[in-house]
Coordinates of C-alpha atoms in Angstrom, one line a residue:
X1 CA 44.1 32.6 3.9
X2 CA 47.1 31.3 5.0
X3 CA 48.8 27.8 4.8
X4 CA 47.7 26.2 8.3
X5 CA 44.6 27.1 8.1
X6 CA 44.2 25.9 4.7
X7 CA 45.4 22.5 6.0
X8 CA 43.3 22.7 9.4
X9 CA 39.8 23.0 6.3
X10 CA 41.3 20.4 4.1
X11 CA 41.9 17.9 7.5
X12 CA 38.0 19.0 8.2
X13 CA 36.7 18.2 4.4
X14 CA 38.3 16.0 2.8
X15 CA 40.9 13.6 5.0
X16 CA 38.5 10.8 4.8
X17 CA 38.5 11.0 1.3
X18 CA 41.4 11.8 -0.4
X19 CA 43.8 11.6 2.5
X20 CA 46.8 12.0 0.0
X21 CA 46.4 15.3 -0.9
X22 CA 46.0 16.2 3.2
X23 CA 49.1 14.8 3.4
X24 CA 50.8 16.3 1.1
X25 CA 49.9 19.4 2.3
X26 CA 51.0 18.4 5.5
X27 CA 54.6 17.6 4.1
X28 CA 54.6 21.2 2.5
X29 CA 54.2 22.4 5.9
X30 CA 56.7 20.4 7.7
X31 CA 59.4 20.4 5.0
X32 CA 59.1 23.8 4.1
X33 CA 62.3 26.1 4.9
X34 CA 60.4 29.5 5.1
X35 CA 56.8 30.7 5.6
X36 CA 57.2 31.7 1.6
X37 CA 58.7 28.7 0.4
X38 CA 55.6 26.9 2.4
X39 CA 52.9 28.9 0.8
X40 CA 54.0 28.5 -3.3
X41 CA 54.4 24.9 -2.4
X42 CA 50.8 24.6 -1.2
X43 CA 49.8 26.8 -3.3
X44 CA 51.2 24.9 -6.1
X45 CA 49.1 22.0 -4.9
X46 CA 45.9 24.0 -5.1
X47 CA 46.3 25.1 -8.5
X48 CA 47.3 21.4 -9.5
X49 CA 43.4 20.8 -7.9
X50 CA 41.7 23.4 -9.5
X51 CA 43.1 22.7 -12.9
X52 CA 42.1 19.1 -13.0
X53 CA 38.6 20.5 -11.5
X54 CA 37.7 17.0 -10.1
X55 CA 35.8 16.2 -6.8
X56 CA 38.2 17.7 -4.8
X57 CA 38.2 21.5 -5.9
X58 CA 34.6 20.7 -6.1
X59 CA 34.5 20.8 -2.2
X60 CA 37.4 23.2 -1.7
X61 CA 36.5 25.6 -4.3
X62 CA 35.8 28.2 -2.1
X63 CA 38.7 27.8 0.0
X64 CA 41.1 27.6 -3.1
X65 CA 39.8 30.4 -4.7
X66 CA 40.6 32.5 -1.7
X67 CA 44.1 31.1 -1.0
X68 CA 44.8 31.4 -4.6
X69 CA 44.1 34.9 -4.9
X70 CA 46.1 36.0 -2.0
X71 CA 48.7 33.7 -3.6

């Protein structure tokens, strides 16, 4: 999976509620120099998620299991 459409699911799932982390990807995406330099820094965010293995891996878990292994 790549980095926009990991941000286009995230926008879709959880904006509402943790908005914060949407935009944070959203600043990864925007910032970013290169398509790699994009992808480790949301990828970095995803496995900052899925170690603290709160509410919002809980409804990504899917999605950031596949991003991460292509990672």
């Amino acid at each position: 999976m790549d980095y926009n459409k990991m941000f286009k699911i995230a926008q879709g799932k959880i904006q509402d509620s943790h908005p914060g982390i949407v935009d944070k990807i959203d600043e990864c995406i925007r910032y970013g120099s290169t398509g790699g330099e994009i992808t480790d820094c949301v990828g970095k965010i995803l496995m900052d998620i899925k170690q603290e293995k709160g509410p919002v891996y809980y409804k990504l878990k899917n999605e950031i299991n596949n991003y991460l292994n292509r990672w």
